[in-house]
XYZ file of N, CA and C in Angstrom:
837
model
N 3.082 -29.260 -0.751
C 2.931 -28.035 -0.250
C 3.855 -27.091 -1.450
N 3.199 -25.976 -1.553
C 3.720 -24.856 -2.262
C 5.554 -24.619 -2.101
N 6.153 -24.167 -3.106
C 7.577 -23.661 -2.861
C 7.712 -22.356 -2.999
N 8.438 -21.796 -1.617
C 8.589 -20.449 -2.029
C 10.157 -20.343 -2.807
N 9.987 -19.398 -4.001
C 10.888 -19.061 -4.635
C 11.234 -17.687 -4.486
N 12.575 -17.574 -4.407
C 13.136 -15.824 -3.827
C 13.936 -15.341 -5.139
N 13.814 -13.933 -5.373
C 14.597 -13.407 -6.322
C 14.703 -12.144 -6.242
N 15.140 -11.249 -6.863
C 15.109 -9.895 -6.941
C 14.839 -9.119 -8.098
N 14.507 -8.133 -8.245
C 14.131 -7.103 -9.227
C 14.691 -5.439 -8.973
N 15.308 -4.881 -10.075
C 15.470 -3.334 -9.810
C 14.531 -2.677 -10.622
N 13.906 -1.702 -9.832
C 12.748 -1.010 -10.117
C 13.317 0.542 -9.591
N 13.097 1.832 -10.489
C 12.989 2.951 -9.920
C 14.682 3.065 -9.145
N 15.693 2.603 -9.678
C 17.053 2.253 -9.519
C 17.075 1.426 -8.030
N 16.127 1.023 -7.836
C 16.179 0.191 -6.221
C 15.875 -1.491 -6.599
N 16.885 -1.962 -5.644
C 17.000 -3.226 -5.892
C 16.033 -3.918 -4.785
N 14.936 -5.046 -5.086
C 14.096 -5.037 -4.252
C 14.134 -6.693 -4.164
N 14.203 -7.333 -2.746
C 14.025 -8.567 -2.764
C 12.618 -9.122 -2.639
N 12.498 -10.352 -3.566
C 11.222 -11.021 -3.642
C 11.072 -12.468 -3.141
N 9.970 -12.805 -2.744
C 9.606 -14.302 -2.473
C 8.179 -14.405 -3.284
N 8.016 -15.687 -3.759
C 6.761 -15.677 -4.761
C 6.356 -17.425 -4.540
N 5.084 -17.668 -4.674
C 4.749 -18.907 -4.497
C 3.279 -18.976 -5.113
N 2.893 -20.451 -5.896
C 1.364 -20.475 -6.165
C 1.053 -20.044 -7.525
N -0.027 -20.390 -8.063
C -0.294 -20.159 -9.425
C -1.836 -19.209 -9.198
N -2.317 -18.277 -10.005
C -3.654 -18.189 -10.108
C -3.610 -16.521 -9.903
N -4.617 -16.284 -9.230
C -4.927 -14.811 -8.652
C -4.035 -14.064 -8.212
N -3.430 -13.260 -8.974
C -1.994 -12.461 -8.224
C -2.495 -11.539 -7.134
N -1.473 -11.560 -6.074
C -1.718 -10.938 -4.612
C 0.018 -10.481 -4.338
N -0.146 -9.067 -4.215
C 0.961 -8.572 -3.765
C 0.881 -8.402 -2.271
N 1.991 -8.707 -1.428
C 1.726 -8.920 -0.131
C 2.846 -7.847 0.278
N 2.139 -7.023 1.275
C 3.188 -5.730 1.645
C 3.315 -6.044 3.536
N 4.266 -5.842 4.020
C 4.413 -6.277 5.137
C 4.873 -5.173 6.117
N 4.731 -5.321 7.159
C 4.565 -4.268 8.630
C 5.678 -3.308 8.749
N 5.639 -2.854 9.955
C 6.891 -1.821 10.078
C 7.403 -2.059 11.598
N 8.486 -2.704 11.842
C 9.424 -3.137 11.052
C 8.733 -4.607 10.430
N 9.574 -4.890 9.365
C 8.889 -6.495 8.978
C 9.741 -7.143 7.926
N 9.521 -7.959 7.002
C 10.095 -8.379 5.985
C 9.240 -9.411 5.190
N 9.594 -10.103 4.238
C 8.739 -10.632 3.149
C 8.311 -12.215 3.721
N 9.115 -12.401 4.632
C 8.853 -13.754 5.336
C 7.748 -13.702 6.476
N 7.163 -12.533 6.568
C 5.819 -12.681 7.199
C 5.127 -13.398 6.764
N 4.808 -13.834 5.099
C 3.961 -14.682 4.155
C 4.611 -15.727 4.043
N 5.519 -16.188 4.574
C 6.207 -17.425 4.234
C 5.071 -18.379 4.779
N 4.606 -18.408 5.595
C 3.452 -19.603 6.282
C 2.463 -19.551 5.158
N 1.993 -18.390 4.722
C 0.893 -18.308 3.776
C 1.074 -19.061 2.540
N 2.315 -18.800 1.993
C 3.051 -19.554 0.760
C 2.902 -21.056 0.757
N 3.047 -21.526 2.322
C 2.936 -23.007 2.095
C 1.887 -23.560 2.325
N 0.572 -22.808 1.976
C -0.631 -23.278 2.217
C -1.618 -23.071 0.887
N -0.636 -22.990 -0.118
C -1.554 -22.507 -1.556
C -2.068 -23.689 -2.149
N -1.515 -24.828 -1.948
C -1.892 -26.125 -2.722
C -3.396 -25.729 -3.103
N -4.004 -26.030 -4.238
C -5.315 -25.815 -4.526
C -6.020 -24.771 -4.251
N -5.618 -23.638 -4.258
C -6.103 -22.705 -3.963
C -6.268 -21.398 -5.279
N -5.473 -21.600 -6.079
C -5.681 -20.710 -7.559
C -5.338 -19.312 -6.868
N -4.208 -19.271 -5.930
C -3.597 -17.872 -5.710
C -2.347 -18.204 -5.911
N -1.583 -16.792 -6.320
C -0.578 -16.639 -6.235
C 0.066 -15.515 -5.534
N 1.113 -15.760 -4.697
C 1.388 -14.624 -3.948
C 2.789 -14.300 -3.990
N 2.865 -12.855 -4.108
C 4.261 -12.287 -4.516
C 4.604 -11.266 -3.363
N 5.504 -11.627 -2.574
C 5.961 -10.611 -0.978
C 7.290 -10.296 -1.447
N 7.414 -8.882 -1.060
C 8.769 -8.210 -1.561
C 8.934 -7.703 0.034
N 10.301 -7.292 0.411
C 11.063 -6.640 1.594
C 10.794 -5.188 1.188
N 9.932 -4.193 1.750
C 9.585 -2.936 1.369
C 10.948 -2.312 1.195
N 10.725 -1.266 0.282
C 11.991 -0.680 0.022
C 12.735 0.051 1.511
N 14.019 -0.105 1.702
C 14.526 0.065 2.940
C 14.752 -1.011 3.819
N 13.829 -2.002 3.997
C 13.594 -2.865 4.963
C 14.075 -4.156 4.571
N 14.963 -4.797 5.563
C 15.819 -6.260 5.422
C 16.456 -5.955 4.327
N 16.409 -7.001 3.191
C 17.483 -7.021 2.259
C 17.007 -6.085 1.066
N 15.961 -5.302 0.917
C 15.633 -4.680 -0.158
C 16.372 -3.021 0.070
N 16.775 -2.463 -1.095
C 17.742 -1.134 -0.957
C 16.723 0.023 -0.694
N 16.999 1.100 -0.067
C 16.347 2.218 0.402
C 16.040 2.747 -0.903
N 14.800 3.491 -1.152
C 14.012 4.311 -2.453
C 14.631 5.721 -2.251
N 15.311 5.860 -3.409
C 15.821 7.287 -3.622
C 14.708 8.024 -4.155
N 14.925 9.437 -4.460
C 13.711 10.096 -4.740
C 13.391 11.366 -3.583
N 12.208 11.791 -4.121
C 11.947 13.108 -3.076
C 11.520 12.510 -1.756
N 12.006 13.065 -0.580
C 11.691 12.125 0.539
C 10.504 13.000 1.237
N 10.226 14.000 0.514
C 8.957 14.875 0.827
C 7.700 14.241 0.721
N 7.693 13.563 -0.484
C 6.849 13.120 -1.327
C 6.136 11.811 -0.771
N 5.076 11.980 0.259
C 4.655 10.735 0.834
C 4.431 9.655 0.059
N 4.044 9.765 -1.408
C 3.343 9.094 -2.153
C 4.310 8.437 -3.150
N 5.604 8.781 -2.716
C 6.807 8.370 -3.801
C 6.799 7.189 -3.971
N 6.539 6.087 -3.099
C 6.706 4.729 -2.969
C 6.054 3.977 -3.862
N 4.823 4.699 -4.137
C 3.500 3.892 -4.791
C 3.944 3.508 -5.937
N 4.935 4.325 -6.945
C 5.524 4.154 -8.266
C 6.176 2.996 -8.608
N 7.144 2.523 -7.621
C 7.721 1.522 -7.325
C 6.510 0.078 -7.159
N 5.706 0.062 -6.408
C 4.659 -1.063 -6.711
C 4.000 -1.120 -7.898
N 3.599 0.069 -8.338
C 3.147 -0.033 -9.527
C 3.688 -0.848 -10.762
N 4.812 -0.114 -10.670
C 5.772 -1.101 -11.499
C 6.134 -2.583 -11.361
N 6.019 -2.966 -10.156
C 6.456 -4.410 -9.807
C 4.677 -5.180 -10.200
N 3.746 -4.475 -9.914
C 2.455 -5.100 -10.351
C 2.606 -5.477 -11.810
N 3.133 -4.089 -12.321
C 3.284 -4.381 -14.208
C 4.207 -5.679 -14.594
N 5.262 -5.660 -14.113
C 6.409 -6.698 -14.363
C 6.062 -7.884 -14.075
N 5.487 -7.959 -12.906
C 5.545 -9.600 -11.964
C 4.122 -10.084 -12.045
N 2.740 -9.079 -12.008
C 1.632 -9.498 -11.966
C 0.814 -9.375 -12.851
N 1.073 -9.054 -14.042
C 0.516 -9.103 -15.131
C -0.420 -7.609 -15.039
N 0.070 -6.587 -14.437
C -0.397 -5.365 -14.427
C -1.618 -5.159 -13.614
N -2.283 -6.082 -12.869
C -3.162 -5.961 -11.940
C -3.150 -6.778 -10.900
N -3.539 -6.576 -9.703
C -3.489 -7.708 -8.633
C -4.449 -7.423 -7.434
N -4.380 -8.321 -6.357
C -5.120 -7.890 -5.158
C -3.754 -7.681 -4.117
N -3.984 -6.742 -3.331
C -3.074 -5.802 -2.430
C -3.479 -6.559 -1.051
N -2.241 -7.435 -0.312
C -2.430 -7.913 0.824
C -1.498 -7.376 1.660
N -2.009 -6.629 2.673
C -1.404 -5.787 3.808
C -1.426 -6.403 5.191
N -0.579 -6.722 5.520
C -0.525 -6.731 7.177
C 0.219 -5.639 7.939
N -0.954 -5.019 9.240
C -0.132 -4.274 10.046
C 0.100 -2.797 9.035
N 1.016 -2.284 8.980
C 1.442 -1.000 8.249
C 1.600 -1.084 6.766
N 1.860 -2.620 6.462
C 1.327 -2.618 5.216
C -0.092 -2.413 4.401
N -0.889 -2.356 5.532
C -2.476 -2.077 4.834
C -2.154 -0.429 4.584
N -1.664 0.512 5.443
C -1.235 1.975 4.895
C -0.527 1.881 3.679
N 0.220 0.907 3.127
C 0.943 0.991 2.024
C -0.221 0.736 0.723
N -0.913 -0.230 1.151
C -1.890 -0.815 0.482
C -2.994 0.176 -0.264
N -3.447 0.995 0.609
C -4.274 1.936 0.420
C -3.396 2.937 -0.329
N -2.343 3.356 -0.335
C -1.502 4.105 -1.083
C -1.326 3.881 -2.250
N -1.428 2.965 -2.385
C -0.986 2.443 -3.810
C -2.474 2.293 -4.850
N -3.726 1.673 -3.902
C -4.742 1.731 -4.243
C -5.502 3.341 -4.642
N -5.194 4.283 -4.028
C -5.305 5.562 -4.260
C -4.543 6.280 -5.788
N -3.054 5.576 -5.485
C -2.754 6.500 -6.568
C -2.494 5.633 -7.935
N -2.791 4.372 -7.734
C -2.662 3.484 -9.171
C -3.932 2.319 -9.008
N -5.150 2.988 -8.962
C -6.152 2.107 -8.898
C -6.137 1.175 -10.141
N -5.687 1.757 -11.204
C -5.694 1.058 -12.532
C -5.092 -0.715 -12.047
N -4.218 -0.568 -11.120
C -3.197 -1.388 -10.880
C -3.968 -2.701 -9.784
N -4.789 -2.294 -9.564
C -5.558 -3.052 -8.072
C -6.834 -3.421 -8.166
N -7.121 -4.730 -8.116
C -8.090 -5.565 -8.087
C -9.055 -5.131 -6.792
N -8.495 -5.331 -5.724
C -8.867 -5.093 -4.583
C -8.251 -5.430 -3.225
N -8.290 -5.036 -1.876
C -7.386 -4.499 -1.082
C -7.914 -5.599 -0.063
N -6.813 -6.421 0.513
C -6.999 -7.148 1.973
C -6.081 -6.979 2.792
N -6.676 -6.759 3.917
C -5.998 -6.017 5.183
C -5.952 -7.020 6.190
N -5.063 -7.466 6.959
C -5.010 -8.322 7.896
C -4.060 -7.291 9.278
N -4.840 -6.842 10.452
C -4.679 -6.384 11.309
C -3.875 -4.890 11.167
N -4.937 -3.905 10.429
C -4.340 -3.153 9.659
C -3.942 -2.153 10.719
N -2.564 -1.399 10.779
C -2.120 -0.129 11.593
C -2.064 1.027 10.550
N -3.118 1.498 10.241
C -2.868 2.774 9.149
C -3.056 4.095 10.079
N -3.428 4.056 11.224
C -3.491 5.396 11.756
C -2.293 5.291 12.796
N -1.797 6.546 13.085
C -1.078 6.439 14.462
C -1.758 5.918 15.595
N -1.055 4.824 16.504
C -1.924 4.436 17.856
C -1.950 5.345 18.441
N -1.431 6.503 18.824
C -0.910 7.261 20.037
C -1.452 8.633 19.027
N -2.777 9.067 19.044
C -3.436 10.390 18.385
C -2.266 11.705 18.637
N -1.351 11.611 19.502
C -0.545 12.711 19.649
C 0.957 12.263 19.291
N 1.078 11.661 18.504
C 2.554 11.209 18.238
C 3.153 12.092 17.374
N 4.281 12.634 17.195
C 4.947 13.682 16.255
C 6.037 12.994 15.744
N 6.697 13.689 14.416
C 7.715 13.209 13.882
C 8.906 13.170 14.259
N 9.823 12.056 13.997
C 11.374 11.910 14.326
C 12.122 12.815 13.811
N 12.836 13.895 14.222
C 13.906 14.328 13.443
C 15.237 13.699 13.167
N 15.285 12.223 13.513
C 16.261 11.687 13.446
C 16.894 11.068 11.956
N 15.782 10.936 11.417
C 16.163 10.244 9.957
C 16.955 11.500 9.381
N 16.604 12.732 9.272
C 16.899 13.760 8.964
C 18.369 14.055 9.085
N 18.726 14.155 10.487
C 19.845 14.278 11.189
C 20.907 13.208 10.741
N 20.246 12.193 10.688
C 21.224 11.101 10.592
C 21.932 11.173 9.084
N 21.311 12.241 8.284
C 22.226 12.186 7.006
C 23.552 12.981 7.077
N 23.526 13.684 8.249
C 25.051 14.196 8.032
C 25.909 13.058 8.430
N 27.383 13.545 8.219
C 28.366 12.419 7.878
C 28.564 12.268 9.849
N 28.729 13.296 10.500
C 28.978 13.499 11.947
C 27.993 12.309 12.640
N 26.851 13.358 12.697
C 25.702 12.804 13.280
C 25.080 11.307 12.700
N 25.529 10.553 11.459
C 25.239 9.572 11.050
C 26.035 8.822 11.741
N 27.484 8.737 12.129
C 28.171 8.138 12.556
C 27.835 7.821 13.909
N 27.458 8.729 14.723
C 26.941 8.637 15.921
C 25.736 7.993 16.007
N 24.716 8.458 15.482
C 23.413 7.349 15.485
C 23.767 5.956 14.960
N 24.510 5.980 14.026
C 24.997 4.353 13.772
C 25.437 3.768 14.869
N 26.038 4.421 15.783
C 26.236 3.562 17.206
C 24.991 3.661 18.147
N 24.585 4.787 18.440
C 23.569 4.562 19.479
C 22.555 4.095 18.913
N 21.859 4.193 17.422
C 20.434 3.927 17.250
C 20.464 2.171 17.587
N 21.358 1.344 17.014
C 20.770 -0.317 17.469
C 20.589 -0.438 18.787
N 21.570 0.231 19.720
C 21.590 -0.521 21.136
C 20.435 0.224 21.791
N 19.853 1.714 21.230
C 18.793 2.261 21.827
C 17.339 1.231 21.447
N 17.344 0.926 20.095
C 15.979 0.054 19.733
C 16.134 -1.122 19.780
N 17.065 -1.782 20.355
C 17.325 -3.146 20.789
C 15.785 -3.595 21.685
N 16.100 -2.796 22.868
C 14.968 -2.908 23.826
C 13.608 -2.682 23.325
N 13.588 -1.636 22.203
C 12.108 -1.370 22.039
C 11.768 -2.529 21.002
N 12.324 -3.013 20.375
C 12.063 -4.258 19.464
C 11.727 -5.568 20.098
N 12.797 -5.879 21.142
C 12.158 -6.739 21.918
C 10.703 -6.657 22.718
N 10.403 -5.611 22.962
C 9.069 -5.454 23.405
C 8.222 -5.723 22.633
N 8.351 -4.897 21.229
C 7.642 -5.233 20.122
C 7.184 -6.627 19.908
N 8.434 -7.454 19.833
C 8.239 -9.136 19.685
C 7.283 -9.820 20.383
N 7.511 -9.230 21.687
C 6.633 -10.006 22.657
C 5.227 -9.645 22.271
N 4.899 -8.363 22.052
C 3.395 -8.107 21.896
C 3.147 -8.688 20.186
N 3.994 -8.574 19.258
C 3.532 -9.185 18.075
C 3.049 -10.449 18.001
N 3.789 -11.532 18.844
C 3.673 -12.770 19.060
C 2.335 -13.029 20.007
N 1.890 -11.973 21.080
C 1.012 -12.361 21.755
C -0.381 -12.662 21.116
N -1.412 -13.542 21.698
C -0.970 -14.258 22.943
C -0.023 -15.728 23.110
N 0.506 -15.723 22.052
C 1.783 -16.748 22.383
C 3.038 -16.137 22.540
N 4.014 -16.965 22.872
C 5.552 -16.350 22.818
C 6.228 -16.783 21.887
N 7.073 -15.841 21.621
C 8.326 -16.024 20.507
C 9.269 -16.695 21.051
N 10.096 -17.953 20.339
C 10.972 -18.481 20.836
C 12.434 -17.547 21.135
N 13.337 -17.734 21.786
C 14.450 -16.907 21.958
C 15.556 -16.871 21.188
N 15.323 -17.878 20.318
C 16.291 -17.781 18.790
C 15.440 -16.862 17.806
N 14.138 -17.042 17.865
C 13.437 -16.203 16.552
C 13.464 -15.049 17.468
N 13.337 -14.595 18.473
C 13.499 -12.939 18.774
C 14.569 -12.285 18.845
N 15.870 -13.064 19.108
C 17.164 -12.484 18.900
C 17.582 -12.286 17.704
N 17.130 -13.379 16.595
C 17.562 -13.159 15.309
C 16.657 -11.951 14.689
N 15.638 -11.889 14.839
C 14.798 -10.661 14.119
C 15.221 -9.388 15.059
N 15.081 -9.502 16.259
C 15.329 -7.977 16.963
C 17.040 -7.683 16.258
N 18.089 -8.540 16.076
C 19.183 -7.943 15.416
C 19.317 -7.392 13.991
N 17.914 -7.917 13.496
C 18.103 -7.640 11.732
C 17.406 -6.074 11.911
N 16.261 -5.833 12.652
C 15.505 -4.825 12.959
C 16.242 -3.450 13.850
N 17.033 -3.890 14.505
C 17.636 -3.073 15.291
C 19.064 -2.446 14.403
N 19.317 -3.016 13.120
C 20.425 -2.309 12.370
C 20.220 -0.859 12.117
N 21.123 -0.074 11.981
C 21.347 1.225 11.546
C 20.112 1.579 10.411
N 20.190 0.958 9.234
C 19.345 0.907 8.521
C 17.881 0.699 8.690
N 17.849 -0.205 9.433
C 16.370 -0.605 9.616
C 15.614 0.206 10.482
N 16.216 0.896 11.620
C 15.711 1.529 12.478
C 15.154 2.951 11.785
N 16.338 3.431 10.508
C 16.005 4.650 9.925
C 14.706 4.295 8.876
N 14.652 3.435 8.564
C 13.081 3.002 8.099
C 12.012 2.795 8.607
N 12.240 2.145 9.975
C 11.252 2.169 10.893
C 10.669 3.726 11.346
N 11.622 4.427 11.630
C 11.516 6.123 12.044
C 10.603 6.567 10.773
N 11.162 6.261 9.178
C 10.455 7.114 8.106
C 9.160 6.617 8.048
N 9.051 5.481 8.260
C 7.580 5.237 8.109
C 6.710 5.640 9.023
N 7.009 5.826 10.161
C 6.416 6.268 11.399
C 6.135 7.793 11.018
N 7.046 8.418 10.146
C 6.777 9.934 10.324
C 5.862 9.898 8.863
N 5.926 9.082 8.043
C 5.047 9.222 6.853
C 3.711 9.005 7.296
N 3.525 8.019 8.280
C 2.363 7.843 8.606
C 1.673 8.839 9.683
N 2.193 9.270 10.027
C 1.817 11.016 10.625
C 1.471 11.795 9.876
N 2.146 12.242 8.927
C 2.375 13.229 7.962
C 1.156 13.249 7.104
N 0.427 11.654 6.702
C -0.269 11.504 5.610
C -1.519 11.542 5.865
N -1.920 11.538 7.261
C -3.436 11.327 7.530
C -4.362 12.210 6.884
N -4.151 13.487 7.419
C -5.243 14.394 6.389
C -5.545 14.014 5.245
N -4.608 13.843 4.316
C -4.697 13.644 2.661
C -5.426 12.319 2.763
N -4.703 11.099 3.265
C -5.719 9.654 3.545
C -6.900 9.716 3.933
N -7.239 10.319 4.904
C -8.641 10.300 5.142
C -9.459 11.060 4.165
N -9.029 11.738 3.358
C -9.998 12.438 2.354
C -10.148 11.586 1.080
N -8.903 10.775 0.730
C -8.478 9.802 -0.511
C -9.829 8.631 -0.131
N -9.483 7.974 1.145
C -9.833 6.659 0.972
C -11.277 6.673 0.733
N -12.057 7.877 0.835
C -13.583 8.021 0.600
C -13.688 7.598 -0.870
N -12.791 8.032 -1.743
C -13.123 7.788 -3.239
C -12.711 6.360 -3.910
N -12.081 5.342 -2.736
C -12.030 4.231 -2.974
C -13.278 3.289 -3.635
N -12.941 2.693 -5.008
C -14.102 2.136 -5.565
C -13.969 0.679 -5.562
N -12.902 -0.095 -5.083
C -12.238 -1.372 -5.233
C -12.787 -2.023 -3.912
N -13.319 -3.370 -3.966
C -13.497 -4.184 -2.700
C -12.414 -4.102 -1.678
N -12.822 -4.007 -0.653
C -11.882 -3.864 0.411
C -12.290 -4.969 1.779
N -11.265 -5.601 1.952
C -11.821 -6.388 3.522
C -10.673 -6.234 4.396
N -11.016 -6.404 5.646
C -10.367 -6.278 6.845
C -10.550 -7.617 7.804
N -9.259 -7.920 8.197
C -9.394 -9.207 9.372
C -8.726 -8.454 10.419
N -9.255 -8.490 11.751
C -8.881 -8.117 13.090
C -8.378 -9.425 13.771
N -7.354 -9.254 14.693
C -7.364 -10.090 15.663
C -7.927 -9.725 17.223
N -8.898 -10.444 17.631
C -9.268 -9.829 18.618
C -8.330 -9.442 19.918
N -7.275 -10.355 20.037
C -6.221 -10.429 20.884
C -4.855 -9.658 20.594
N -4.945 -8.768 19.902
C -4.201 -7.965 19.630
C -3.363 -6.954 20.434
N -2.158 -7.337 20.757
C -1.260 -6.876 21.953
C -0.598 -5.572 21.416
N -0.574 -5.232 19.610
C 0.491 -4.136 19.369
C -0.308 -2.992 19.178
N -1.353 -3.180 18.903
C -2.063 -2.141 18.153
C -3.321 -1.299 18.984
N -3.529 -0.259 18.720
C -4.897 0.437 19.528
C -6.330 0.054 18.799
N -6.474 -1.519 19.130
C -7.086 -2.001 18.309
C -8.808 -1.087 17.814
N -9.198 -0.435 18.735
C -10.425 0.168 18.310
C -10.092 1.621 17.502
N -8.959 2.133 17.854
C -8.497 3.354 16.635
C -8.510 2.533 15.180
N -7.817 1.531 15.016
C -7.545 1.219 13.540
C -9.004 0.667 13.134
N -10.143 0.154 14.022
C -11.139 -0.348 13.647
C -12.077 1.009 13.185
N -12.187 2.087 13.788
C -12.557 3.068 13.570
C -12.289 3.793 12.376
N -11.244 3.959 11.890
C -10.627 4.423 10.657
C -10.949 3.546 9.565
N -11.037 2.138 9.302
C -11.212 1.427 8.374
C -12.766 1.472 8.240
N -13.319 1.372 9.501
C -14.755 1.931 8.749
C -15.428 3.091 8.288
N -14.066 3.912 7.861
C -14.576 5.330 7.039
C -14.471 4.830 5.612
N -13.711 3.308 5.609
C -13.743 3.030 3.960
C -14.814 2.566 3.241
N -15.417 3.049 2.156
C -16.527 2.786 1.386
C -16.976 1.279 1.238
N -17.669 0.730 1.701
C -18.017 -0.749 1.472
C -17.326 -1.758 2.169
N -16.389 -1.554 2.989
C -15.409 -2.309 3.934
C -16.134 -3.392 4.253
N -15.616 -4.574 4.337
C -16.188 -5.690 5.174
C -15.030 -6.277 6.058
N -15.610 -6.092 7.393
C -14.424 -6.523 8.615
C -15.012 -8.057 8.912
N -13.797 -8.637 9.638
C -14.312 -9.916 10.591
C -13.135 -9.781 11.592
N -13.550 -10.564 12.458
C -12.400 -10.599 13.733
C -12.365 -12.098 14.229
N -11.057 -12.448 14.377
C -10.691 -13.610 14.620
C -10.383 -13.837 16.080
N -11.239 -14.532 16.721
C -11.670 -14.448 18.288
C -10.277 -14.686 19.084
N -9.239 -15.808 18.700
C -8.564 -16.219 19.496
C -7.031 -15.644 18.884
N -6.858 -15.048 17.776
C -5.510 -14.519 17.067
C -5.393 -13.335 17.921
N -3.809 -12.840 17.540
C -3.087 -11.733 17.844
C -2.731 -11.044 16.345
N -1.625 -9.954 16.723
C -1.362 -9.214 15.639
C -0.406 -10.136 14.479
N 0.071 -11.291 14.801
C 0.844 -11.989 13.824
C -0.076 -12.819 13.176
N -0.859 -12.872 12.889
C -1.788 -14.006 12.199
C -1.199 -14.269 11.066
N -0.740 -13.999 10.170
C -0.008 -14.370 9.003
C 1.084 -15.592 9.084
N 1.998 -15.785 10.217
C 2.901 -16.516 10.766
C 2.231 -17.780 11.875
N 1.174 -16.723 12.854
C 0.627 -17.858 13.941
C -0.751 -18.514 13.400
N -1.391 -17.723 12.785
C -2.677 -18.012 12.205
C -2.828 -18.382 10.629
N -1.940 -19.197 9.910
C -1.894 -18.912 8.635
C -3.160 -19.641 7.791
N -4.090 -20.917 8.431
C -5.091 -21.123 7.746
C -6.308 -19.914 7.816
N -6.238 -19.459 9.083
C -7.068 -18.292 9.083
C -7.172 -17.275 8.221
N -5.876 -16.972 8.021
C -5.574 -15.736 6.723
C -5.881 -16.565 5.399
N -5.598 -17.397 5.026
C -5.799 -18.371 3.671
C -7.432 -18.254 3.579
N -7.906 -18.542 4.218
C -9.559 -18.873 4.589
C -10.130 -17.345 4.154
N -9.512 -16.127 4.969
C -10.222 -15.079 4.484
C -9.660 -14.497 3.086
N -8.677 -14.466 2.705
C -7.950 -14.365 1.352
C -8.840 -14.701 0.405
N -9.252 -16.235 0.460
C -9.974 -16.908 -0.467
C -11.339 -16.518 -0.667
N -11.913 -16.297 0.495
C -13.312 -15.582 0.803
C -13.152 -14.201 0.202
N -12.439 -13.705 0.493
C -12.456 -12.002 -0.154
C -12.401 -12.133 -1.684
N -11.267 -13.093 -2.133
C -11.185 -12.821 -3.619
C -12.473 -13.547 -4.439
N -12.985 -14.677 -3.843
C -13.965 -15.128 -4.425
C -15.333 -14.536 -4.400
N -15.776 -13.536 -3.405
C -16.591 -12.305 -3.194
C -16.520 -11.442 -4.781
């Protein structure tokens, strides 16, 4: 069994927490919203004999990685960090493996830094807002103030505890998470910093849509997408309709799988990754 190794690296004055395993074709793994690099831990156990190297990180602001500083109005600001990470850790060019919201991040990297990208592999992509009428939250900006930041620091964890409990149920569907697993991750996701990262990601997803829709039409690298037919977390048709606009994309559906395929169906994911890379 492949051994997962953990480390950290500082890029753009931001400390990132990493996990990696395997040897061979470099793949950068990008988790969802909320989420962590542990989404890909089960995949890392399945790498023996695959000639694949997986490098996963806690995206900036999530779990153990620091929040990315810089221009908060630049919706593409984070792509420079990933470009530098590929250059430092993956020999300058890698496949991008996104899960859920991580697929949006993968598209952003490929659009702004195509020289670093061999291809994109998406698992249960959540690229467009599931609610077409979704609006941006003002909380991330308000929370920067000292007084409101203190108030939100107390209120947000309690408010989002229930929200993330419900999301965990949908994430694991059609299976059920254990109570210990659910409690552990809901506590992490409900931290003030994690909620702000969650809301900031949502705002970025909403704001970037017009530009994203134009830019994906210019992608030149191979793109593959795998959906779980029993995904209870996302608007499946809405996401499928969007990925269909990506030139040359190849899509497949796993009949018995839900949203959390990297954890619950790692063999299905590894087979899809190998098939995509070998093509």
